[in-house]
JSON list of C-alpha atoms and ligand atoms in Angstrom, two decimals:
[
{"chain": "A", "resi": 1, "resn": "MET", "atom": "CA", "xyz": [55.85, 48.43, 95.73]},
{"chain": "A", "resi": 2, "resn": "VAL", "atom": "CA", "xyz": [58.71, 47.93, 98.14]},
{"chain": "A", "resi": 3, "resn": "ASP", "atom": "CA", "xyz": [61.88, 49.92, 97.56]},
{"chain": "A", "resi": 4, "resn": "TYR", "atom": "CA", "xyz": [65.22, 48.39, 98.32]},
{"chain": "A", "resi": 5, "resn": "THR", "atom": "CA", "xyz": [68.90, 48.78, 97.62]},
{"chain": "A", "resi": 6, "resn": "LEU", "atom": "CA", "xyz": [71.65, 46.20, 97.37]},
{"chain": "A", "resi": 7, "resn": "LYS", "atom": "CA", "xyz": [74.66, 46.54, 99.63]},
{"chain": "A", "resi": 8, "resn": "GLU", "atom": "CA", "xyz": [77.75, 44.50, 98.84]},
{"chain": "A", "resi": 9, "resn": "ILE", "atom": "CA", "xyz": [78.83, 42.37, 101.77]},
{"chain": "A", "resi": 10, "resn": "ILE", "atom": "CA", "xyz": [81.26, 39.95, 100.08]},
{"chain": "A", "resi": 11, "resn": "SER", "atom": "CA", "xyz": [83.19, 41.06, 97.01]},
{"chain": "A", "resi": 12, "resn": "ALA", "atom": "CA", "xyz": [83.68, 38.93, 93.91]},
{"chain": "A", "resi": 13, "resn": "LYS", "atom": "CA", "xyz": [87.41, 38.90, 94.60]},
{"chain": "A", "resi": 14, "resn": "ASP", "atom": "CA", "xyz": [86.99, 37.68, 98.18]},
{"chain": "A", "resi": 15, "resn": "ILE", "atom": "CA", "xyz": [84.65, 34.98, 96.92]},
{"chain": "A", "resi": 16, "resn": "GLN", "atom": "CA", "xyz": [87.11, 33.75, 94.32]},
{"chain": "A", "resi": 17, "resn": "ASN", "atom": "CA", "xyz": [89.92, 33.64, 96.89]},
{"chain": "A", "resi": 18, "resn": "ARG", "atom": "CA", "xyz": [87.78, 31.73, 99.37]},
{"chain": "A", "resi": 19, "resn": "VAL", "atom": "CA", "xyz": [86.60, 29.26, 96.73]},
{"chain": "A", "resi": 20, "resn": "LYS", "atom": "CA", "xyz": [90.24, 28.49, 95.89]},
{"chain": "A", "resi": 21, "resn": "GLU", "atom": "CA", "xyz": [90.95, 27.81, 99.58]},
{"chain": "A", "resi": 22, "resn": "LEU", "atom": "CA", "xyz": [87.90, 25.56, 99.89]},
{"chain": "A", "resi": 23, "resn": "ALA", "atom": "CA", "xyz": [88.90, 23.65, 96.76]},
{"chain": "A", "resi": 24, "resn": "ARG", "atom": "CA", "xyz": [92.39, 23.10, 98.21]},
{"chain": "A", "resi": 25, "resn": "ASP", "atom": "CA", "xyz": [90.91, 21.85, 101.52]},
{"chain": "A", "resi": 26, "resn": "ILE", "atom": "CA", "xyz": [88.53, 19.48, 99.76]},
{"chain": "A", "resi": 27, "resn": "GLU", "atom": "CA", "xyz": [91.23, 18.18, 97.46]},
{"chain": "A", "resi": 28, "resn": "GLU", "atom": "CA", "xyz": [93.60, 17.55, 100.35]},
{"chain": "A", "resi": 29, "resn": "ASP", "atom": "CA", "xyz": [90.97, 15.79, 102.49]},
{"chain": "A", "resi": 30, "resn": "TYR", "atom": "CA", "xyz": [89.89, 13.41, 99.75]},
{"chain": "A", "resi": 31, "resn": "ARG", "atom": "CA", "xyz": [93.50, 12.74, 98.73]},
{"chain": "A", "resi": 32, "resn": "ASN", "atom": "CA", "xyz": [94.39, 11.90, 102.33]},
{"chain": "A", "resi": 33, "resn": "ARG", "atom": "CA", "xyz": [91.47, 9.50, 102.45]},
{"chain": "A", "resi": 34, "resn": "GLU", "atom": "CA", "xyz": [92.66, 8.02, 99.16]},
{"chain": "A", "resi": 35, "resn": "VAL", "atom": "CA", "xyz": [89.33, 8.65, 97.50]},
{"chain": "A", "resi": 36, "resn": "SER", "atom": "CA", "xyz": [89.77, 8.35, 93.76]},
{"chain": "A", "resi": 37, "resn": "GLU", "atom": "CA", "xyz": [86.48, 9.83, 92.63]},
{"chain": "A", "resi": 38, "resn": "VAL", "atom": "CA", "xyz": [83.97, 12.23, 94.13]},
{"chain": "A", "resi": 39, "resn": "ILE", "atom": "CA", "xyz": [80.41, 12.83, 92.98]},
{"chain": "A", "resi": 40, "resn": "PHE", "atom": "CA", "xyz": [79.43, 16.47, 93.49]},
{"chain": "A", "resi": 41, "resn": "VAL", "atom": "CA", "xyz": [75.70, 16.95, 93.98]},
{"chain": "A", "resi": 42, "resn": "GLY", "atom": "CA", "xyz": [74.45, 20.52, 93.67]},
{"chain": "A", "resi": 43, "resn": "ILE", "atom": "CA", "xyz": [71.03, 21.69, 94.82]},
{"chain": "A", "resi": 44, "resn": "LEU", "atom": "CA", "xyz": [69.33, 23.72, 92.10]},
{"chain": "A", "resi": 45, "resn": "LYS", "atom": "CA", "xyz": [69.03, 26.45, 91.49]},
{"chain": "A", "resi": 46, "resn": "GLY", "atom": "CA", "xyz": [71.09, 28.31, 94.06]},
{"chain": "A", "resi": 47, "resn": "ALA", "atom": "CA", "xyz": [74.21, 26.12, 94.04]},
{"chain": "A", "resi": 48, "resn": "PHE", "atom": "CA", "xyz": [74.95, 26.18, 90.32]},
{"chain": "A", "resi": 49, "resn": "ILE", "atom": "CA", "xyz": [77.51, 28.99, 90.32]},
{"chain": "A", "resi": 50, "resn": "PHE", "atom": "CA", "xyz": [79.34, 27.92, 93.48]},
{"chain": "A", "resi": 51, "resn": "LEU", "atom": "CA", "xyz": [79.51, 24.34, 92.24]},
{"chain": "A", "resi": 52, "resn": "ALA", "atom": "CA", "xyz": [80.90, 25.45, 88.88]},
{"chain": "A", "resi": 53, "resn": "ASP", "atom": "CA", "xyz": [83.56, 27.65, 90.49]},
{"chain": "A", "resi": 54, "resn": "LEU", "atom": "CA", "xyz": [84.50, 24.98, 93.01]},
{"chain": "A", "resi": 55, "resn": "LEU", "atom": "CA", "xyz": [84.95, 22.33, 90.33]},
{"chain": "A", "resi": 56, "resn": "ARG", "atom": "CA", "xyz": [87.07, 24.55, 88.13]},
{"chain": "A", "resi": 57, "resn": "ASN", "atom": "CA", "xyz": [89.46, 25.11, 91.04]},
{"chain": "A", "resi": 58, "resn": "LEU", "atom": "CA", "xyz": [89.75, 21.44, 91.91]},
{"chain": "A", "resi": 59, "resn": "ASN", "atom": "CA", "xyz": [92.29, 18.98, 90.73]},
{"chain": "A", "resi": 60, "resn": "LEU", "atom": "CA", "xyz": [90.34, 15.86, 91.60]},
{"chain": "A", "resi": 61, "resn": "PRO", "atom": "CA", "xyz": [88.45, 13.34, 89.43]},
{"chain": "A", "resi": 62, "resn": "ALA", "atom": "CA", "xyz": [84.86, 14.48, 89.82]},
{"chain": "A", "resi": 63, "resn": "LYS", "atom": "CA", "xyz": [81.42, 13.65, 88.53]},
{"chain": "A", "resi": 64, "resn": "VAL", "atom": "CA", "xyz": [78.52, 16.08, 88.78]},
{"chain": "A", "resi": 65, "resn": "ASP", "atom": "CA", "xyz": [74.84, 15.68, 89.42]},
{"chain": "A", "resi": 66, "resn": "PHE", "atom": "CA", "xyz": [72.01, 17.94, 90.53]},
{"chain": "A", "resi": 67, "resn": "MET", "atom": "CA", "xyz": [68.79, 17.72, 92.42]},
{"chain": "A", "resi": 68, "resn": "ARG", "atom": "CA", "xyz": [66.04, 20.18, 93.02]},
{"chain": "A", "resi": 69, "resn": "ILE", "atom": "CA", "xyz": [63.54, 20.32, 95.81]},
{"chain": "A", "resi": 70, "resn": "SER", "atom": "CA", "xyz": [60.53, 22.48, 96.36]},
{"chain": "A", "resi": 71, "resn": "THR", "atom": "CA", "xyz": [59.92, 23.97, 99.76]},
{"chain": "A", "resi": 72, "resn": "TYR", "atom": "CA", "xyz": [56.34, 25.21, 99.28]},
{"chain": "A", "resi": 73, "resn": "GLY", "atom": "CA", "xyz": [56.46, 28.91, 99.92]},
{"chain": "A", "resi": 74, "resn": "LEU", "atom": "CA", "xyz": [59.02, 31.29, 101.26]},
{"chain": "A", "resi": 75, "resn": "ASN", "atom": "CA", "xyz": [58.95, 30.29, 104.89]},
{"chain": "A", "resi": 76, "resn": "THR", "atom": "CA", "xyz": [59.34, 26.58, 105.22]},
{"chain": "A", "resi": 77, "resn": "VAL", "atom": "CA", "xyz": [58.22, 25.60, 108.67]},
{"chain": "A", "resi": 78, "resn": "SER", "atom": "CA", "xyz": [58.55, 21.89, 108.38]},
{"chain": "A", "resi": 79, "resn": "SER", "atom": "CA", "xyz": [60.73, 19.51, 106.44]},
{"chain": "A", "resi": 80, "resn": "GLU", "atom": "CA", "xyz": [57.56, 17.51, 105.75]},
{"chain": "A", "resi": 81, "resn": "GLU", "atom": "CA", "xyz": [56.64, 20.16, 103.21]},
{"chain": "A", "resi": 82, "resn": "ILE", "atom": "CA", "xyz": [59.68, 19.36, 101.09]},
{"chain": "A", "resi": 83, "resn": "LYS", "atom": "CA", "xyz": [59.33, 17.41, 97.84]},
{"chain": "A", "resi": 84, "resn": "ILE", "atom": "CA", "xyz": [61.82, 16.34, 95.17]},
{"chain": "A", "resi": 85, "resn": "THR", "atom": "CA", "xyz": [61.14, 18.01, 91.84]},
{"chain": "A", "resi": 86, "resn": "LYS", "atom": "CA", "xyz": [64.29, 16.66, 90.19]},
{"chain": "A", "resi": 87, "resn": "ASP", "atom": "CA", "xyz": [66.22, 13.69, 91.51]},
{"chain": "A", "resi": 88, "resn": "ILE", "atom": "CA", "xyz": [69.88, 12.87, 91.00]},
{"chain": "A", "resi": 89, "resn": "GLU", "atom": "CA", "xyz": [70.55, 10.70, 87.97]},
{"chain": "A", "resi": 90, "resn": "LEU", "atom": "CA", "xyz": [73.82, 8.99, 88.95]},
{"chain": "A", "resi": 91, "resn": "ASP", "atom": "CA", "xyz": [73.91, 5.94, 91.18]},
{"chain": "A", "resi": 92, "resn": "ILE", "atom": "CA", "xyz": [75.69, 7.10, 94.34]},
{"chain": "A", "resi": 93, "resn": "ARG", "atom": "CA", "xyz": [75.65, 3.77, 96.17]},
{"chain": "A", "resi": 94, "resn": "ASP", "atom": "CA", "xyz": [79.14, 3.11, 97.56]},
{"chain": "A", "resi": 95, "resn": "LYS", "atom": "CA", "xyz": [80.38, 6.37, 96.04]},
{"chain": "A", "resi": 96, "resn": "HIS", "atom": "CA", "xyz": [81.89, 9.35, 97.79]},
{"chain": "A", "resi": 97, "resn": "VAL", "atom": "CA", "xyz": [79.43, 12.23, 97.60]},
{"chain": "A", "resi": 98, "resn": "LEU", "atom": "CA", "xyz": [79.96, 15.92, 98.30]},
{"chain": "A", "resi": 99, "resn": "LEU", "atom": "CA", "xyz": [76.71, 17.82, 98.60]},
{"chain": "A", "resi": 100, "resn": "VAL", "atom": "CA", "xyz": [77.05, 21.44, 97.51]},
{"chain": "A", "resi": 101, "resn": "GLU", "atom": "CA", "xyz": [74.64, 24.18, 98.61]},
{"chain": "A", "resi": 102, "resn": "ASP", "atom": "CA", "xyz": [74.73, 27.94, 98.25]},
{"chain": "A", "resi": 103, "resn": "ILE", "atom": "CA", "xyz": [73.30, 28.74, 101.67]},
{"chain": "A", "resi": 104, "resn": "VAL", "atom": "CA", "xyz": [72.06, 27.07, 104.82]},
{"chain": "A", "resi": 105, "resn": "ASP", "atom": "CA", "xyz": [69.41, 29.22, 106.47]},
{"chain": "A", "resi": 106, "resn": "THR", "atom": "CA", "xyz": [66.80, 27.43, 108.60]},
{"chain": "A", "resi": 107, "resn": "GLY", "atom": "CA", "xyz": [68.61, 24.20, 107.77]},
{"chain": "A", "resi": 108, "resn": "TYR", "atom": "CA", "xyz": [65.48, 22.30, 106.72]},
{"chain": "A", "resi": 109, "resn": "SER", "atom": "CA", "xyz": [66.45, 21.94, 103.03]},
{"chain": "A", "resi": 110, "resn": "LEU", "atom": "CA", "xyz": [69.93, 20.67, 103.76]},
{"chain": "A", "resi": 111, "resn": "LYS", "atom": "CA", "xyz": [68.85, 18.33, 106.54]},
{"chain": "A", "resi": 112, "resn": "TRP", "atom": "CA", "xyz": [66.19, 16.85, 104.32]},
{"chain": "A", "resi": 113, "resn": "VAL", "atom": "CA", "xyz": [68.53, 16.33, 101.36]},
{"chain": "A", "resi": 114, "resn": "VAL", "atom": "CA", "xyz": [71.24, 14.82, 103.58]},
{"chain": "A", "resi": 115, "resn": "ASP", "atom": "CA", "xyz": [68.75, 12.32, 105.03]},
{"chain": "A", "resi": 116, "resn": "TYR", "atom": "CA", "xyz": [67.46, 11.54, 101.55]},
{"chain": "A", "resi": 117, "resn": "LEU", "atom": "CA", "xyz": [70.93, 10.96, 100.04]},
{"chain": "A", "resi": 118, "resn": "LEU", "atom": "CA", "xyz": [71.92, 8.75, 102.97]},
{"chain": "A", "resi": 119, "resn": "THR", "atom": "CA", "xyz": [69.08, 6.37, 102.09]},
{"chain": "A", "resi": 120, "resn": "LYS", "atom": "CA", "xyz": [70.98, 5.73, 98.84]},
{"chain": "A", "resi": 121, "resn": "LYS", "atom": "CA", "xyz": [73.91, 4.36, 100.85]},
{"chain": "A", "resi": 122, "resn": "PRO", "atom": "CA", "xyz": [76.88, 6.38, 99.60]},
{"chain": "A", "resi": 123, "resn": "ALA", "atom": "CA", "xyz": [80.35, 5.36, 100.80]},
{"chain": "A", "resi": 124, "resn": "SER", "atom": "CA", "xyz": [80.60, 8.81, 102.36]},
{"chain": "A", "resi": 125, "resn": "LEU", "atom": "CA", "xyz": [78.59, 12.01, 102.35]},
{"chain": "A", "resi": 126, "resn": "LYS", "atom": "CA", "xyz": [80.09, 15.40, 103.10]},
{"chain": "A", "resi": 127, "resn": "VAL", "atom": "CA", "xyz": [78.51, 18.82, 102.89]},
{"chain": "A", "resi": 128, "resn": "CYS", "atom": "CA", "xyz": [79.95, 22.01, 101.45]},
{"chain": "A", "resi": 129, "resn": "VAL", "atom": "CA", "xyz": [78.01, 25.24, 101.88]},
{"chain": "A", "resi": 130, "resn": "PHE", "atom": "CA", "xyz": [79.01, 28.60, 100.52]},
{"chain": "A", "resi": 131, "resn": "ILE", "atom": "CA", "xyz": [77.21, 30.65, 103.18]},
{"chain": "A", "resi": 132, "resn": "ASP", "atom": "CA", "xyz": [76.28, 29.52, 106.66]},
{"chain": "A", "resi": 133, "resn": "LYS", "atom": "CA", "xyz": [73.65, 31.98, 107.85]},
{"chain": "A", "resi": 134, "resn": "LYS", "atom": "CA", "xyz": [72.96, 31.59, 111.54]},
{"chain": "A", "resi": 135, "resn": "GLU", "atom": "CA", "xyz": [70.03, 33.90, 112.24]},
{"chain": "A", "resi": 136, "resn": "ARG", "atom": "CA", "xyz": [67.11, 31.61, 111.33]},
{"chain": "A", "resi": 137, "resn": "ARG", "atom": "CA", "xyz": [68.56, 28.17, 112.01]},
{"chain": "A", "resi": 138, "resn": "ARG", "atom": "CA", "xyz": [65.84, 25.81, 113.20]},
{"chain": "A", "resi": 139, "resn": "CYS", "atom": "CA", "xyz": [67.38, 22.52, 112.41]},
{"chain": "A", "resi": 140, "resn": "ALA", "atom": "CA", "xyz": [70.88, 21.33, 113.30]},
{"chain": "A", "resi": 141, "resn": "VAL", "atom": "CA", "xyz": [72.94, 20.27, 110.30]},
{"chain": "A", "resi": 142, "resn": "GLU", "atom": "CA", "xyz": [76.55, 19.22, 110.10]},
{"chain": "A", "resi": 143, "resn": "VAL", "atom": "CA", "xyz": [78.52, 21.09, 107.48]},
{"chain": "A", "resi": 144, "resn": "ASP", "atom": "CA", "xyz": [82.04, 19.98, 106.58]},
{"chain": "A", "resi": 145, "resn": "TYR", "atom": "CA", "xyz": [83.12, 22.96, 104.46]},
{"chain": "A", "resi": 146, "resn": "VAL", "atom": "CA", "xyz": [81.88, 26.53, 104.87]},
{"chain": "A", "resi": 147, "resn": "GLY", "atom": "CA", "xyz": [82.76, 29.44, 102.60]},
{"chain": "A", "resi": 148, "resn": "PHE", "atom": "CA", "xyz": [81.55, 32.33, 104.75]},
{"chain": "A", "resi": 149, "resn": "THR", "atom": "CA", "xyz": [79.55, 32.64, 107.95]},
{"chain": "A", "resi": 150, "resn": "VAL", "atom": "CA", "xyz": [77.00, 35.46, 108.01]},
{"chain": "A", "resi": 151, "resn": "GLU", "atom": "CA", "xyz": [74.82, 36.32, 110.99]},
{"chain": "A", "resi": 152, "resn": "GLN", "atom": "CA", "xyz": [71.78, 37.74, 109.25]},
{"chain": "A", "resi": 153, "resn": "GLY", "atom": "CA", "xyz": [70.30, 39.52, 106.26]},
{"chain": "A", "resi": 154, "resn": "PHE", "atom": "CA", "xyz": [68.44, 38.76, 103.04]},
{"chain": "A", "resi": 155, "resn": "LEU", "atom": "CA", "xyz": [71.29, 37.85, 100.70]},
{"chain": "A", "resi": 156, "resn": "VAL", "atom": "CA", "xyz": [71.45, 37.75, 96.90]},
{"chain": "A", "resi": 157, "resn": "GLY", "atom": "CA", "xyz": [74.09, 37.17, 94.25]},
{"chain": "A", "resi": 158, "resn": "TYR", "atom": "CA", "xyz": [76.46, 34.30, 93.42]},
{"chain": "A", "resi": 159, "resn": "GLY", "atom": "CA", "xyz": [73.49, 32.00, 92.80]},
{"chain": "A", "resi": 160, "resn": "LEU", "atom": "CA", "xyz": [71.19, 33.39, 95.49]},
{"chain": "A", "resi": 161, "resn": "ASP", "atom": "CA", "xyz": [68.01, 35.09, 94.31]},
{"chain": "A", "resi": 162, "resn": "TYR", "atom": "CA", "xyz": [65.29, 37.48, 95.28]},
{"chain": "A", "resi": 163, "resn": "SER", "atom": "CA", "xyz": [62.23, 36.41, 93.23]},
{"chain": "A", "resi": 164, "resn": "GLU", "atom": "CA", "xyz": [64.63, 34.82, 90.72]},
{"chain": "A", "resi": 165, "resn": "LYS", "atom": "CA", "xyz": [66.61, 38.03, 90.29]},
{"chain": "A", "resi": 166, "resn": "TYR", "atom": "CA", "xyz": [70.32, 38.71, 90.99]},
{"chain": "A", "resi": 167, "resn": "ARG", "atom": "CA", "xyz": [71.64, 35.13, 90.79]},
{"chain": "A", "resi": 168, "resn": "HIS", "atom": "CA", "xyz": [74.15, 36.34, 88.19]},
{"chain": "A", "resi": 169, "resn": "LEU", "atom": "CA", "xyz": [75.89, 38.90, 90.42]},
{"chain": "A", "resi": 170, "resn": "PRO", "atom": "CA", "xyz": [79.52, 37.89, 91.10]},
{"chain": "A", "resi": 171, "resn": "GLY", "atom": "CA", "xyz": [79.47, 39.19, 94.70]},
{"chain": "A", "resi": 172, "resn": "ILE", "atom": "CA", "xyz": [77.10, 38.69, 97.65]},
{"chain": "A", "resi": 173, "resn": "TYR", "atom": "CA", "xyz": [74.75, 41.56, 98.46]},
{"chain": "A", "resi": 174, "resn": "GLU", "atom": "CA", "xyz": [72.33, 42.27, 101.25]},
{"chain": "A", "resi": 175, "resn": "VAL", "atom": "CA", "xyz": [68.89, 43.44, 100.20]},
{"chain": "A", "resi": 176, "resn": "CYS", "atom": "CA", "xyz": [68.13, 46.53, 102.28]},
{"chain": "A", "resi": 177, "resn": "PHE", "atom": "CA", "xyz": [64.44, 47.37, 102.29]},
{"chain": "A", "resi": 178, "resn": "SER", "atom": "CA", "xyz": [63.41, 50.97, 102.81]},
{"chain": "A", "resi": 179, "resn": "GLY", "atom": "CA", "xyz": [60.13, 49.83, 104.29]},
{"chain": "A", "resi": 180, "resn": "VAL", "atom": "CA", "xyz": [58.00, 52.01, 102.04]},
{"chain": "A", "resi": 181, "resn": "ARG", "atom": "CA", "xyz": [55.03, 50.11, 100.69]},
{"chain": "A", "resi": 182, "resn": "THR", "atom": "CA", "xyz": [52.64, 51.83, 98.28]},
{"chain": "B", "resi": 201, "resn": "PRP", "atom": "C1", "xyz": [67.25, 28.52, 99.07]},
{"chain": "B", "resi": 201, "resn": "PRP", "atom": "C2", "xyz": [68.73, 28.26, 99.13]},
{"chain": "B", "resi": 201, "resn": "PRP", "atom": "C3", "xyz": [68.83, 26.94, 99.86]},
{"chain": "B", "resi": 201, "resn": "PRP", "atom": "C4", "xyz": [67.65, 27.00, 100.81]},
{"chain": "B", "resi": 201, "resn": "PRP", "atom": "C5", "xyz": [68.11, 27.37, 102.19]},
{"chain": "B", "resi": 201, "resn": "PRP", "atom": "O1", "xyz": [66.73, 27.81, 97.97]},
{"chain": "B", "resi": 201, "resn": "PRP", "atom": "O2", "xyz": [69.30, 28.17, 97.84]},
{"chain": "B", "resi": 201, "resn": "PRP", "atom": "O3", "xyz": [68.66, 25.88, 98.98]},
{"chain": "B", "resi": 201, "resn": "PRP", "atom": "O4", "xyz": [66.74, 28.01, 100.29]},
{"chain": "B", "resi": 201, "resn": "PRP", "atom": "O5", "xyz": [67.01, 27.53, 103.04]},
{"chain": "B", "resi": 201, "resn": "PRP", "atom": "P1", "xyz": [66.77, 26.70, 104.36]},
{"chain": "B", "resi": 201, "resn": "PRP", "atom": "O6", "xyz": [68.09, 26.44, 105.05]},
{"chain": "B", "resi": 201, "resn": "PRP", "atom": "O7", "xyz": [65.90, 27.63, 105.16]},
{"chain": "B", "resi": 201, "resn": "PRP", "atom": "O8", "xyz": [66.06, 25.43, 104.00]},
{"chain": "B", "resi": 201, "resn": "PRP", "atom": "P2", "xyz": [65.31, 28.14, 97.35]},
{"chain": "B", "resi": 201, "resn": "PRP", "atom": "O9", "xyz": [64.29, 27.26, 97.97]},
{"chain": "B", "resi": 201, "resn": "PRP", "atom": "O10", "xyz": [65.08, 29.62, 97.40]},
{"chain": "B", "resi": 201, "resn": "PRP", "atom": "O11", "xyz": [65.47, 27.67, 95.84]},
{"chain": "B", "resi": 201, "resn": "PRP", "atom": "P3", "xyz": [66.55, 28.18, 94.80]},
{"chain": "B", "resi": 201, "resn": "PRP", "atom": "O12", "xyz": [67.86, 27.56, 95.18]},
{"chain": "B", "resi": 201, "resn": "PRP", "atom": "O13", "xyz": [66.06, 27.68, 93.49]},
{"chain": "B", "resi": 201, "resn": "PRP", "atom": "O14", "xyz": [66.60, 29.69, 94.87]},
{"chain": "B", "resi": 202, "resn": "MN", "atom": "MN1", "xyz": [68.39, 26.53, 96.91]},
{"chain": "B", "resi": 203, "resn": "MG", "atom": "MG1", "xyz": [65.74, 30.95, 96.21]}
]
C-alpha cells in the first residue's frame, strides 16, 4: 500500500473566481465574432464539473455534447493508442465548437480530439482547458483559454481523479506520496 496525503493547491473560491473570468472572456470573444450559438464539447469524465461551472456562468446560447476516449493505460506514449469509446451526438459541421478539457498533460489526448473534431468540419474550433500542466508535455497543442497553469504534480479534484477517486472535491489538490510501499 502506498500512503499519500492531499495538499490543496487551488482553493474552491479561486476556482470559482477564475471560471467567472474565463466565462466572461469566452462570452466576449464569441460576441465580438458575432457567433450566435456555440457547441460545448466536454471530454469525459474529467471535464464534467468544469464544463458545468463554465456554462452556468455564461450568458451565451450554448449546446452541450460529450465524448470519451480511452488512452490504454496510465502512461500514453502514442496518440495511436487512443480510441473513441463515446462519440459526440450533435452534428458540428459548420458550427462553432468549444472543446472543454479539465487538464492538458502530455497533450496527446487533446491533440487527438482536436484532429478528430476538425475532420467533422466545424465552422470554428477553440479549446478551453482548466489546467495547463507543463511538466510532461510531449505534444504541442494550441489552447485558447486556460484556467490555471501548473508546472508539475499529480493533481486531483474538480473533475480530476486518482483511480476514480476525488473528482468531487471542489478544489485542486496535489497527491503527495510518502513513498512507503508495503
Ligand atoms: C485525463 C485528463 C485528460 C487527459 C490528459 O483523462 O482528464 O483528459 O488525461 O492527459 P494527456 O494530456 O497526457 O493526454 P483520463 O484519461 O484520466 O480519463 P478521465 O478524464 O476519465 O479521468
Ligand atoms: Mn480526461
Ligand atoms: Mg483520469
